[in-house]
Every structure is written in structure tokens, then in C-alpha cells.
XYZ file of C-alpha atoms in Angstrom:
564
model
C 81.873 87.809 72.013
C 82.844 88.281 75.804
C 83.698 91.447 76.949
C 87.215 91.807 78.498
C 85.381 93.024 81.700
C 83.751 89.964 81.779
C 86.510 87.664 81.288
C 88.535 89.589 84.123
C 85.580 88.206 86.399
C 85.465 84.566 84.917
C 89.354 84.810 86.024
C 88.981 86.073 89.720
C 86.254 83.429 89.998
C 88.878 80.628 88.516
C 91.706 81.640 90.717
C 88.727 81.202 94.013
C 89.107 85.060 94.649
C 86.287 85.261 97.395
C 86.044 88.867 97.961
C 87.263 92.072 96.233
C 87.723 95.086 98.419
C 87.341 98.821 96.960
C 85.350 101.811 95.814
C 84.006 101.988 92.496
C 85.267 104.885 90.222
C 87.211 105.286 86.873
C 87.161 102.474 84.848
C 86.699 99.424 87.461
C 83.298 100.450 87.283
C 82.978 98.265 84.130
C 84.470 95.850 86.445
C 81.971 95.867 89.506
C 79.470 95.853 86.821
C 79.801 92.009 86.185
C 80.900 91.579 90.229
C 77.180 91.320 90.993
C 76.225 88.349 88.796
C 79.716 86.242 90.373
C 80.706 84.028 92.963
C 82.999 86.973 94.116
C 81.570 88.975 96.925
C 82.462 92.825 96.702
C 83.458 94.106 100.263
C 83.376 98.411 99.906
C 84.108 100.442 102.722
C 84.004 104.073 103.246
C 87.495 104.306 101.628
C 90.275 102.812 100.032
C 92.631 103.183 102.516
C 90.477 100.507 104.616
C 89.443 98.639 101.107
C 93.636 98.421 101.091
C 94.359 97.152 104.861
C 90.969 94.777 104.439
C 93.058 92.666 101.434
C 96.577 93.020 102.581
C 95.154 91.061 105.812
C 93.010 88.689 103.600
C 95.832 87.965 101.615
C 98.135 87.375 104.956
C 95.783 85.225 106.625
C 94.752 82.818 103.610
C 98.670 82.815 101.924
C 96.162 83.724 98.628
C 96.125 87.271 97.112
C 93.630 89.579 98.799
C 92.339 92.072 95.708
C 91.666 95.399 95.518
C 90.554 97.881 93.575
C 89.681 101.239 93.132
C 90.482 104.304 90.897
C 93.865 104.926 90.040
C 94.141 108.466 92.003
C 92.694 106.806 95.392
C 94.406 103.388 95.128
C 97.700 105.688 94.476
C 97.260 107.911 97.175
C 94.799 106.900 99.933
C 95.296 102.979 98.878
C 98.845 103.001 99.216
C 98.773 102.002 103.434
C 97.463 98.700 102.873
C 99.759 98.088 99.410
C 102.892 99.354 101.690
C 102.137 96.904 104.237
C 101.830 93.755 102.312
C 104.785 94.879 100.443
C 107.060 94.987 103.978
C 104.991 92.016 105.914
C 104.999 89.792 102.410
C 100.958 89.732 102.502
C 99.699 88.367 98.968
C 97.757 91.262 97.145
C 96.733 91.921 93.158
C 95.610 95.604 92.855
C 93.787 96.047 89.941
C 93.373 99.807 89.397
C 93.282 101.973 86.238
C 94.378 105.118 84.776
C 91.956 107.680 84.361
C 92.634 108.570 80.768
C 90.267 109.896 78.276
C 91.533 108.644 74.863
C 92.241 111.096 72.447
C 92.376 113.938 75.223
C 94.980 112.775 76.899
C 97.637 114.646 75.954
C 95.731 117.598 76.832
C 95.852 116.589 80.531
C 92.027 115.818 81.402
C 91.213 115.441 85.297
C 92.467 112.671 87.076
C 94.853 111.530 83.675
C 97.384 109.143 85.820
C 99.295 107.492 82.659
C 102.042 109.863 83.456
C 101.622 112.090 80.360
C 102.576 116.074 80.297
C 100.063 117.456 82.346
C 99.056 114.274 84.418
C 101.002 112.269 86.962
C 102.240 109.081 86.562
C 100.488 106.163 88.305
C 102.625 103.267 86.971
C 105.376 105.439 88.837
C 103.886 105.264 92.595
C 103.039 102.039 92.002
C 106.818 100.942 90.743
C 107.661 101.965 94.263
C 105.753 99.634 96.163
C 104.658 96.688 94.007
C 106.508 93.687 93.264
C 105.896 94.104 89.745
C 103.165 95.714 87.495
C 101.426 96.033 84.635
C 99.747 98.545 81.925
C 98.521 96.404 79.300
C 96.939 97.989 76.108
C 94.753 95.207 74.508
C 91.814 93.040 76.071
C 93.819 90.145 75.901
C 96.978 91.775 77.363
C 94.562 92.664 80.197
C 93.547 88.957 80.622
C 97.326 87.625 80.654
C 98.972 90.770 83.364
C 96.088 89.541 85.542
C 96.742 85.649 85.638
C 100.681 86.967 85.889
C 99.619 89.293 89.118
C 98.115 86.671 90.876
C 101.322 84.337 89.911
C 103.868 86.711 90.976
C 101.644 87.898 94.185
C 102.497 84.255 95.482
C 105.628 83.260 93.875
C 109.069 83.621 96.039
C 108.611 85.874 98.692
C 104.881 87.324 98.823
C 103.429 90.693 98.037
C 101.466 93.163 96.246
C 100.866 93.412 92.343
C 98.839 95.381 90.012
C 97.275 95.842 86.889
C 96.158 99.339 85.720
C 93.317 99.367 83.562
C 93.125 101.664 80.377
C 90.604 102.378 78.058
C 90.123 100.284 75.460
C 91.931 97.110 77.451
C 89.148 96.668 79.106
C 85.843 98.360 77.507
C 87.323 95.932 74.485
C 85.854 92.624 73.170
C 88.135 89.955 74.077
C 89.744 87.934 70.745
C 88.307 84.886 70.260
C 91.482 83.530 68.784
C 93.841 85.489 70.649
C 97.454 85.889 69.246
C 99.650 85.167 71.328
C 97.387 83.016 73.082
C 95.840 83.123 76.662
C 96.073 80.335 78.821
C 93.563 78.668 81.397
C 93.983 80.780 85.070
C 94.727 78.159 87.094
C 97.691 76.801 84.769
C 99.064 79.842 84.234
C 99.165 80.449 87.725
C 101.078 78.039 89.207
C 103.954 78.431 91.532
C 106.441 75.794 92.840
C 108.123 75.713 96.315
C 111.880 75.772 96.469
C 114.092 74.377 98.822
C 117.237 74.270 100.045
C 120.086 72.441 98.959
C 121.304 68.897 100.673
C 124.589 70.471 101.184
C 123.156 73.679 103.208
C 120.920 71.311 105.258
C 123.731 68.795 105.873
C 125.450 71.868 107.402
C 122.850 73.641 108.991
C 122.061 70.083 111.145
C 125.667 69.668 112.384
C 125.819 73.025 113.774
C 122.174 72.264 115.257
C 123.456 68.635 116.159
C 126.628 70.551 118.115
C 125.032 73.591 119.893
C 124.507 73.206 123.768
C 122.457 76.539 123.391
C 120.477 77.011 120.541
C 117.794 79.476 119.813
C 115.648 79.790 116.638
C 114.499 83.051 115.757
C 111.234 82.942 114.269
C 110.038 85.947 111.631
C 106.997 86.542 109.964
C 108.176 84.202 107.180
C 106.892 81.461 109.046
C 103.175 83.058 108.990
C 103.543 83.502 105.645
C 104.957 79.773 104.862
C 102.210 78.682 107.498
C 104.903 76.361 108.667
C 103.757 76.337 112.320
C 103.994 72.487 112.711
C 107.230 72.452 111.034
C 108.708 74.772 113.478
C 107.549 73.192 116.643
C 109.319 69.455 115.011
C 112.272 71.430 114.823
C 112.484 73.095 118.130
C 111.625 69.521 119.614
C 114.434 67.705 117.176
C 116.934 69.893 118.620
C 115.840 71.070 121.893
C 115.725 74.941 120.932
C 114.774 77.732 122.965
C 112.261 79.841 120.146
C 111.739 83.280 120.174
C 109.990 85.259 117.630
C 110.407 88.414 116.113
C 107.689 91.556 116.318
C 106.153 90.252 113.091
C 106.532 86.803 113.618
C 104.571 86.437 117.082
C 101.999 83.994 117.191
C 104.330 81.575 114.546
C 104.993 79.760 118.143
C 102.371 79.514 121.207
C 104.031 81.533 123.828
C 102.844 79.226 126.453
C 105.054 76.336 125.223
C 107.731 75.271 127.452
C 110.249 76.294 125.006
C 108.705 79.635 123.999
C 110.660 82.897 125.704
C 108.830 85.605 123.824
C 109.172 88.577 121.605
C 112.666 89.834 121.168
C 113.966 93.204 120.157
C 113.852 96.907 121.035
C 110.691 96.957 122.667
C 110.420 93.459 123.589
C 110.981 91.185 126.246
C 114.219 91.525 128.222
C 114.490 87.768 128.879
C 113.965 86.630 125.204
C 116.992 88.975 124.338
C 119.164 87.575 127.039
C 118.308 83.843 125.347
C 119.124 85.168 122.158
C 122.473 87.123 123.591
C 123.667 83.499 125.428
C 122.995 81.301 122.469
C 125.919 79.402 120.531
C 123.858 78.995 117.941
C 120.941 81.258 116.096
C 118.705 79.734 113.547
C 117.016 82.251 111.780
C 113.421 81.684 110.086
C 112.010 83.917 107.664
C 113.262 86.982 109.701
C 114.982 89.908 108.109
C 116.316 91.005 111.320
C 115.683 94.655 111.062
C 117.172 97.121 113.218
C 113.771 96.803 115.941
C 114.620 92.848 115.806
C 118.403 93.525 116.326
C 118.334 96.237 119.106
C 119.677 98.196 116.595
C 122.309 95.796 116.295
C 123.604 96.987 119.792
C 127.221 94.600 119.356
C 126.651 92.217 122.936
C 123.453 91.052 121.521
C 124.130 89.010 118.570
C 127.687 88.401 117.674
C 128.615 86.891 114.466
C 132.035 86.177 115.365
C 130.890 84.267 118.478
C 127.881 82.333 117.301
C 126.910 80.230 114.460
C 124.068 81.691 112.454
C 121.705 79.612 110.319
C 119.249 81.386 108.047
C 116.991 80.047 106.240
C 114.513 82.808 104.318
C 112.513 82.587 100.726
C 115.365 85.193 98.956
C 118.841 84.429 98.952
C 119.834 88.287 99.048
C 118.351 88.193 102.732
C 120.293 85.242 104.459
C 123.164 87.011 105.773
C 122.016 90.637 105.104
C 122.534 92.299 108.133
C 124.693 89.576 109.933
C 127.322 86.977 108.230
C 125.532 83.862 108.479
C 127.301 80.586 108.662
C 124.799 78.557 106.645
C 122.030 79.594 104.162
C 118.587 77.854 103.729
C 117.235 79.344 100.703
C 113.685 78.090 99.954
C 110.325 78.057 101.430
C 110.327 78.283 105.266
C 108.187 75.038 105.688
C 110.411 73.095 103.219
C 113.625 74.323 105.186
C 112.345 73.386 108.546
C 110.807 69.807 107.277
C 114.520 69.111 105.945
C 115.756 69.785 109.512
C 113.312 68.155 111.371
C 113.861 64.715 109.193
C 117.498 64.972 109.196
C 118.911 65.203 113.040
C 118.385 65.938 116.306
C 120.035 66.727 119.602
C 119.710 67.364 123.613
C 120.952 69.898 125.908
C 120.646 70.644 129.310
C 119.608 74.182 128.968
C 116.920 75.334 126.861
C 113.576 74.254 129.038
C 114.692 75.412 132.005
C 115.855 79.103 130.201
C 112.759 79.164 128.451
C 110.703 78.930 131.593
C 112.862 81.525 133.516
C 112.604 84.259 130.758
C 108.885 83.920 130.233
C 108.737 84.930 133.855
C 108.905 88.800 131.889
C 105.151 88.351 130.695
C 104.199 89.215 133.919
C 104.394 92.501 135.811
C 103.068 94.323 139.088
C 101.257 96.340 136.952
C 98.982 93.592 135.179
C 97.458 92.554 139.103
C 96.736 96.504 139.274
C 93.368 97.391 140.179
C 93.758 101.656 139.819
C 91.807 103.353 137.595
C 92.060 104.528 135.130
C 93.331 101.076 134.318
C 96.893 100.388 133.549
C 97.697 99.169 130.684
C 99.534 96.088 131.830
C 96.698 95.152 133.196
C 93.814 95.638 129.900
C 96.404 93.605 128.244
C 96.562 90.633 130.661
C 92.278 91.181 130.403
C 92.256 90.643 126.722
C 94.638 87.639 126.882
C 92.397 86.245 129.495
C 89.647 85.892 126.908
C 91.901 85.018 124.064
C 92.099 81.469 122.775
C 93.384 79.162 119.792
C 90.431 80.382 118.120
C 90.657 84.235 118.674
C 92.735 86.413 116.616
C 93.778 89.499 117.997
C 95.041 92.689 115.372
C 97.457 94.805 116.753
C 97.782 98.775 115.360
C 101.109 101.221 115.619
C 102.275 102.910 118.699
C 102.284 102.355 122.429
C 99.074 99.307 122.313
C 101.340 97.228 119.427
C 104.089 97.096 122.269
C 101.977 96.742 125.222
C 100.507 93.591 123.297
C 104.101 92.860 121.959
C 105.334 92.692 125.640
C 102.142 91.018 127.799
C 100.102 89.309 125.631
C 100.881 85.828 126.087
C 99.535 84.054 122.744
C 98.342 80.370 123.541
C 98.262 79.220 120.259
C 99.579 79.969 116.720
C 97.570 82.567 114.210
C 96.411 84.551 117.111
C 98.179 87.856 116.412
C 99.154 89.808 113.679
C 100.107 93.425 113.997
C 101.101 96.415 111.589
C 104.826 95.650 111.641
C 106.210 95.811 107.926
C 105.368 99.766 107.548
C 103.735 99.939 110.845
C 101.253 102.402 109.991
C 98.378 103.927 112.249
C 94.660 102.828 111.369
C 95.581 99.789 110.536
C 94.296 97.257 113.418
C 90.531 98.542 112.449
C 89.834 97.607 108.970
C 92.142 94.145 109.707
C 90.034 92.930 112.482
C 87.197 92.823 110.143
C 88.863 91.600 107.066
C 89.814 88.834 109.486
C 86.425 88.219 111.026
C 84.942 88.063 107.144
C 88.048 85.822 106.309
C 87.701 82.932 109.078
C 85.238 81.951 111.423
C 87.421 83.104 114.616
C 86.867 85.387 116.933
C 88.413 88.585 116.188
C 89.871 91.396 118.939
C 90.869 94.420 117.317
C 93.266 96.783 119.623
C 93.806 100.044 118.855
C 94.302 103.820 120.597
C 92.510 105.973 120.235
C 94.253 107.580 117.346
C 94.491 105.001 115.255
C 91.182 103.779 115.780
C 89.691 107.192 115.094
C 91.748 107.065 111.535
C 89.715 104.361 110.209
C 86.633 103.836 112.195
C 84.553 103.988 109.643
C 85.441 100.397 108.968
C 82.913 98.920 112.310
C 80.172 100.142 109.931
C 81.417 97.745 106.775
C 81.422 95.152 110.313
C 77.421 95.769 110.953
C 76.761 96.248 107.024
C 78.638 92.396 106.448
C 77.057 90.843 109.493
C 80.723 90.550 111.317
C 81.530 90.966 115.001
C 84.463 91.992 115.851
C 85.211 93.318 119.518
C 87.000 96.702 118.954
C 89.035 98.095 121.522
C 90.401 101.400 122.303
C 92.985 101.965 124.928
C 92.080 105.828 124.966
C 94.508 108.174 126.808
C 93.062 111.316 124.682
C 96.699 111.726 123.076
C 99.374 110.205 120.780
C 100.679 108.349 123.546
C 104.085 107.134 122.069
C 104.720 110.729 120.276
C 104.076 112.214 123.955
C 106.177 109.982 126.112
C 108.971 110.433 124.282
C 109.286 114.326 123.793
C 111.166 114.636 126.901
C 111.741 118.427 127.957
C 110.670 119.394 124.818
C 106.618 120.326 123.585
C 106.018 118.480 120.174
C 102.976 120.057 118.754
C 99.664 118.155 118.210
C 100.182 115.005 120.393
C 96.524 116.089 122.574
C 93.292 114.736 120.860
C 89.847 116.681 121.589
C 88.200 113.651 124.139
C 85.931 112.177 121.597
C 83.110 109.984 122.488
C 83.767 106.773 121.187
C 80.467 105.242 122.422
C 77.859 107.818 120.366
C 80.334 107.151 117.381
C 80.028 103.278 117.616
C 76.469 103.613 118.476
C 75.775 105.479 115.207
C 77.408 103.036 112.716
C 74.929 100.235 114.457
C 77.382 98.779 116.876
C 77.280 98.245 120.747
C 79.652 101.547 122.297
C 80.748 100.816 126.027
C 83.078 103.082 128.379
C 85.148 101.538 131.139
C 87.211 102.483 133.689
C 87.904 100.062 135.596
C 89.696 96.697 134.840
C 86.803 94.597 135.971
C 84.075 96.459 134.281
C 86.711 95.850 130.967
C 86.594 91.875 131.392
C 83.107 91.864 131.568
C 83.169 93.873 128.194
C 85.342 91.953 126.943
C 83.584 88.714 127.364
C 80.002 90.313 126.513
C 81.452 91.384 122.890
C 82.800 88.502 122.378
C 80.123 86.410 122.732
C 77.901 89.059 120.362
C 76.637 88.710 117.192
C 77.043 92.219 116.942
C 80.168 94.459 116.683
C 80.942 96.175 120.289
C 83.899 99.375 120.588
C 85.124 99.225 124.304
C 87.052 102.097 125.349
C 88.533 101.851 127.780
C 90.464 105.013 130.022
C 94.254 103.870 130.144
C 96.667 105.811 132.623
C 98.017 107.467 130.419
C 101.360 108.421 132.544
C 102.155 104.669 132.640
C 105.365 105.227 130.988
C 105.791 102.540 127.759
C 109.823 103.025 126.679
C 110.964 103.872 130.327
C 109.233 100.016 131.207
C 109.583 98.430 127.901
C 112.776 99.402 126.133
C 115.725 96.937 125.859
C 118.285 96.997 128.456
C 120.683 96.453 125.276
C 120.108 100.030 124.011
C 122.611 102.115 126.061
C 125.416 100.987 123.902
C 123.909 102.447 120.639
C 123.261 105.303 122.249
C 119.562 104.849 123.511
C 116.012 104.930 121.929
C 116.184 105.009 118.309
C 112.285 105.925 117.381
């Protein structure tokens, strides 16, 4: 006899899971028992909101499901950022959890009880509002099939999280040896298929393509997750297309291209959202064009009624959802943009030459600056300087995500990813060294100093793995965003305590450095990157270098101004 435990393992090691990030507790203790004796490595930070941002970024970067687990109350509560974001950015992710229940007592509301009994809470109901689907299966071999489905439905369609809570006896259990119904082998009953779209739809979406003297694709993070990079760059060469990308779909296009004009949006760059505002016709890529991507759909930026708009995304309910769209490609972003690339082409005058004028908006004044403390133009255009095709650079929430959004100039695709779907703080920290353990790239991790301080425990799971990541802090001893933009008025608790950043990364093993001055940061820079060891820069930002009053649109004063 096998125990169900047991068999969960065989199946992680079937479907090539490579690592399992979480904190043992509950009942996937049973679980990590077996872990041990695998070909599945066990990855456990100080907390499960890390173990969560750790697989949602494994699970974006490979296109496989990153796992995690935990115990139902933690993965439901302090487990939910990473689950949120690979819900929102379509990141891959099983969650295998459990319940907390105590058999016969729980009706009488034990501790922790999270099957959603009188006198517990109900964990299957937090989880119905972020995952794509789960399950609460009572029997061993119920336990076996919800995980093979997870790990289907994780991948299938448009991407995201899934999960499986354990309970009791469905997994302390022997498994069936003759199972009825039956269980299938993993990798069988885990296969997806790529759709496509229709001959009609593609006919139509090349004639408009065929006809435009300016078109512009928009590319979203649906081309990360389709990994369609080559497919995009046939298609912006077919037609001769000016490509911009949306916040979460940077790095889908190298931004040094000829045809590459940036990052377009609210707090993006003003000449990639005059391309998009003079195109005849938009073809939209695995972009949901949220109100950030839209300028808040401020009406002389994208006009329906006065340009032809192609989108091609993974659901149908999303072509079309915020703007009419002319033609929809429903299918899988690479299989849309190989049917355009093989069926047409065109020329125009324009695109090259607009591309290379709005690009001009990577640079500013501010980036030559040599005051200190150092403007943040200027650490940006420092960590792009040491930024290649084989450097990956994580991005977390607030004024750094746009500073990078705005001046970092990617040279290659795969080299940033940012917290974009929920967007939230602490994120960068924990995904910098899921993607160090995930690839063999380089890996700079950019954070303020709030957001790094949220989950900094996660450079010690660096030192304990044997990872180097170069962490760095653009400190300006505040919630910068929060405090630029209360105006006349005094919002309460936007001033950190000045913490020292160095003793902190010096005590979880790491290399801590201070700078501040720009050329004492590229020399940082450049020494953690060639470590074998994790470094923290921090580095002192001016922190009265204004981000909306430099960054924000110039198409926001007709809906009324910033909308944050």
C-alpha cells in the first residue's frame, strides 16, 4: 500500500515540479515528510507571504505552475499576496493547502478549523475569491485526481493559481489500489492544447494590418506568458509596426529596437502614448487594457470610432472589453501572432522614424545628474547600465516600479517583470530570488525602502540557497508615492524610522553597502553583480524629486487628473 502522501509526491515529481515553496504546519506536514526523499527541492522562507511571491514568479518565468504550500490559516491570510498576483498577472500556481480540521471535533470549532463549519471560517471561501478553481476532496484518491486537475487548469486558457485543500483522512489515507473511478497517469491527465484563432479573424485582422499607414501593436503581459517574443518581433517586421508595451508587458519587446517606443499609460512614457494616440490601427496582444494602460481611458488617446482595433488575447470575454474592437484573435498569443506573421505584410513610411523620435523620452537631465543624494533618474540609468540579455531585473509597487517603468531601457526580452496585476508592496524581494533559483541569470531586485523592509527576510532564504541576487533599495526614509501625492494635506504614517539597511543585510549573511553618490552606486552595482554572494545597496534617493509631477501622462487633464 502507498500512502496518499506519498503518491501526492510521486505526482509533483511526474509533472517535473522542481521546487515547492512554504512553511510546514497542519496537515502538509505529512506532505514535506516524503519531500526529503524526492527529486523536488523544498524552498521555505521565513513566511508564506514570500513562500507565495517565490512561486507566483516561478510559475511566471517557466509558463509551469510554481507550488506552494502551507497551512490553510497562513496560505489564506498571509499567502494570499503571491496567489493575488498570479491570479491578475496570469502566473501558473497550484496551492496545495489544507484545512485544519480535527475529525470528529469539528463541529465543536477546534483552533484553526478552516472547513467553514459553525464556529470556524471558511477556507474554500477566500480561496473561491482568488483561485481559478479549487478543490476539497474527501478520499485519497480524490486527493490524487484535484491535484493532476490543479496543475491542468493552472496552465490551461489563460494562466493562474489553483488549489487543493487537504483534509484529514484524504491524505493520512492509504491510496486504493484499484481505485473506482480510476486515476490516471499525471502527465496524461495533464495535458493542455493551444487554441487559435479562426482563418476568418486572421484573414481580417491582416487586411486591416495590410491597409494601415500607422500601425502600432500594443504588447501586454500575455505575450510573457505565451513566451511569444519571436513571434512578436516577425510581426512588427511583417507589417512595419511601431510596438509599445503595456506596464506588465515590458520586456515582451527589447526597448532598444528601432521599432520599440516604450511603456505606455498613466505613468509611462509621453512619446509611446502619442504613437499610440496617432495610430490608424491598434493591434492589441494579450493586454487587458486596464484603466493605468488606457490613461484612464482619457477619450483623445485611443478612439474606437477613429481607429481599427485588433485584439488578439487567450479569453474571448477580454477582446473588446473595454474598447469595441474591430477584429478578435481568440487563442494563444504565439499562435495568433505566427498566423499574422505567415499570412501578410506591409510598408509605411512612418513607424521607424516615430519610433526613434519617441524613445528620445528614456532620457532626461536628471539621469546625467551628479547631486547627491542621487536622483533617481539617474540610479535608474546606473542599473540599466549593468543590465543585459542575461539580467533580470524585479520591479516592486510605488514610486521605483515607475521610475524603472519610465528609464529603464530593457535591451533584451525577459529582463523585467514587476508587481503589476495586484501591484502589491514586498513583492520585488522574494521574486528576485525565486528568479535567481529559477534560471541561471543575473538577478537585480529594486525596491524602496518600504517594500523591501516588508519582506527582507527573503535575502536570508538567498544566502541559505546559495543565490545572489543584487538587492537594491532606493531609500528616501518614507512612502514616497503616498507622500508626493498628499498635496496640502498631512496623510498619517508616510515617515519610516531611518533603518540601517547595511547591519540588517549584514546579519542574514549578505554583503550591506550605503551610497550616496551615483558613482559610488555603479561601482556597487557592478561589485554585486559579479558576487557569489547576495549584496543590499541602498542607496540615498532625493527624495523631493517629484515622480507624478515628471512622470504622469500629459493625457490626464481631461479625466480630471491623477487617478491613484
Amino acid at each position: 500500500m502507498t500512502s496518499t502522501a506519498a503518491a501526492l509526491v510521486t505526482t509533483l515529481e511526474e509533472l517535473d515540479t522542481e521546487y515547492v515553496f512554504g512553511y510546514p504546519g497542519g496537515r502538509v506536514i505529512e506532505l514535506l515528510e516524503y519531500l526529503p526523499e524526492s527529486d523536488v527541492d523544498v524552498i521555505r522562507p521565513r513566511d508564506e507571504r514570500e513562500a507565495s511571491v517565490m512561486a507566483e514568479m516561478h510559475g511566471r518565468l517557466t509558463g509551469n505552475p510554481g507550488v506552494l504550500t502551507g497551512q490553510g490559516p497562513w496560505i489564506g491570510s498571509l499567502g494570499m499576496m503571491g496567489q493575488m498576483e498570479a491570479r491578475l498577472s496570469s502566473s501558473p500556481m497550484v496551492v496545495l493547502t489544507e484545512a485544519s480540521e480535527r475529525g470528529e471535533y469539528s463541529t465543536l470549532a477546534p483552533y484553526q478549523q478552516a472547513r467553514g463549519d459553525y464556529g470556524g471560517f471558511s477556507l474554500p471561501s477566500i480561496l473561491d475569491g482568488v483561485a481559478k478553481e479549487w478543490w476539497f476532496p474527501r478520499t485519497p484518491t480524490e486527493t490524487l485526481r484535484s491535484t493532476q486537475l490543479a496543475f491542468k487548469h493552472a496552465v490551461a486558457g489563460r494562466p493562474g493559481p489553483t488549489a487543493i485543500i487537504l483534509d484529514g483522512d484524504a491524505i493520512t489515507e492509504e491510496m486504493p489500489e484499484d481505485p473506482i473511478p480510476p486515476t490516471w497517469e499525471s502527465t496524461e491527465q495533464t495535458k493542455t492544447w493551444d487554441s487559435a484563432p479562426t482563418a476568418s479573424d486572421t484573414e481580417s485582422a491582416v487586411e486591416a494590418l495590410e491597409a494601415a499607414e500607422r500601425p502600432v501593436i500594443i504588447a501586454g503581459n500575455g505575450v510573457h506568458a505565451a513566451q511569444a517574443y519571436d513571434e512578436l518581433a516577425a510581426v512588427a517586421e511583417a507589417y512595419d509596426c511601431a510596438v509599445t508595451t503595456s506596464y506588465l508587458g515590458k520586456s515582451t519587446y527589447p526597448e532598444t529596437d528601432d521599432r520599440a517606443v516604450g511603456v505606455m499609460g498613466s505613468f509611462a512614457h509621453e512619446g509611446a502614448n502619442q504613437v499610440v494616440s496617432e495610430a490608424d490601427t491598434l493591434l492589441v496582444v494579450g493586454c487587458r487594457m486596464n484603466p493605468m494602460d488606457t490613461n484612464w481611458q482619457a477619450p483623445e488617446f485611443i478612439r474606437p470610432d477613429e481607429q481599427t482595433i485588433i485584439h488578439a488575447d487567450i479569453d474571448t470575454r477580454n477582446a473588446g472589453w473595454v474598447y469595441p474592437a474591430d477584429v478578435g484573435l481568440i487563442g494563444d498569443a504565439k499562435e495568433s501572432l505566427q498566423a499574422l506573421a505567415e499570412a501578410g505584410g506591409g510598408q509605411n513610411d512612418w513607424a521607424l522614424d516615430r519610433a526613434s523620435e519617441a524613445r528620445e523620452w528614456f532620457h532626461a537631465p536628471e539621469c546625467d545628474s551628479d547631486a547627491s543624494p542621487v536622483k533617481p533618474q539617474r540610479a535608474i540609468k546606473e542599473i540599466e547600465a549593468v543590465v543585459d540579455e542575461d539580467t533580470i531585473v524585479t520591479a516592486d509597487s510605488g514610486n521605483n516600479r515607475f521610475w524603472l517603468l519610465y528609464y529603464l531601457q530593457t535591451p533584451a526580452v525577459r529582463t523585467y517583470f514587476g508587481s503589476g496585476g495586484v501591484g502589491g508592496m514586498g513583492w520585488s524581494v522574494p521574486a528576485g530570488v525565486s528568479a535567481a533559483l529559477t534560471t541561471d541569470n543575473d538577478v537585480i531586485s529594486v525596491a524602496g525602502d518600504g517594500g523591501f523592509a516588508m519582506t527582507m527576510n527573503s535575502v536570508e532564504t538567498a544566502v541559505e540557497h546559495g543565490v545572489a541576487p543584487t538587492f537594491v533599495v532606493l531609500n528616501d526614509t518614507s512612502l514616497g508615492m503616498v507622500r508626493q501625492m498628499q498635496g496640502e494635506h498631512t496623510i498619517a504614517g508616510v515617515e519610516f524610522h531611518d533603518t540601517d539597511f547595511v547591519k540588517i543585510a549584514e546579519a542574514f549573511g549578505a554583503v550591506g553597502t550605503r551610497v550616496e553618490e551615483a558613482d559610488a552606486f555603479a561601482d556597487a552595482l557592478e561589485t554585486g553583480k559579479a558576487a557569489d554572494e547576495p549584496h543590499v545597496i541602498e542607496v540615498r534617493i532625493d527624495r523631493d524629486e517629484e515622480m507624478a509631477d515628471t512622470l504622469t501622462s500629459s493625457f490626464y487633464e481631461s479625466v480630471g487628473g491623477l487617478h491613484e
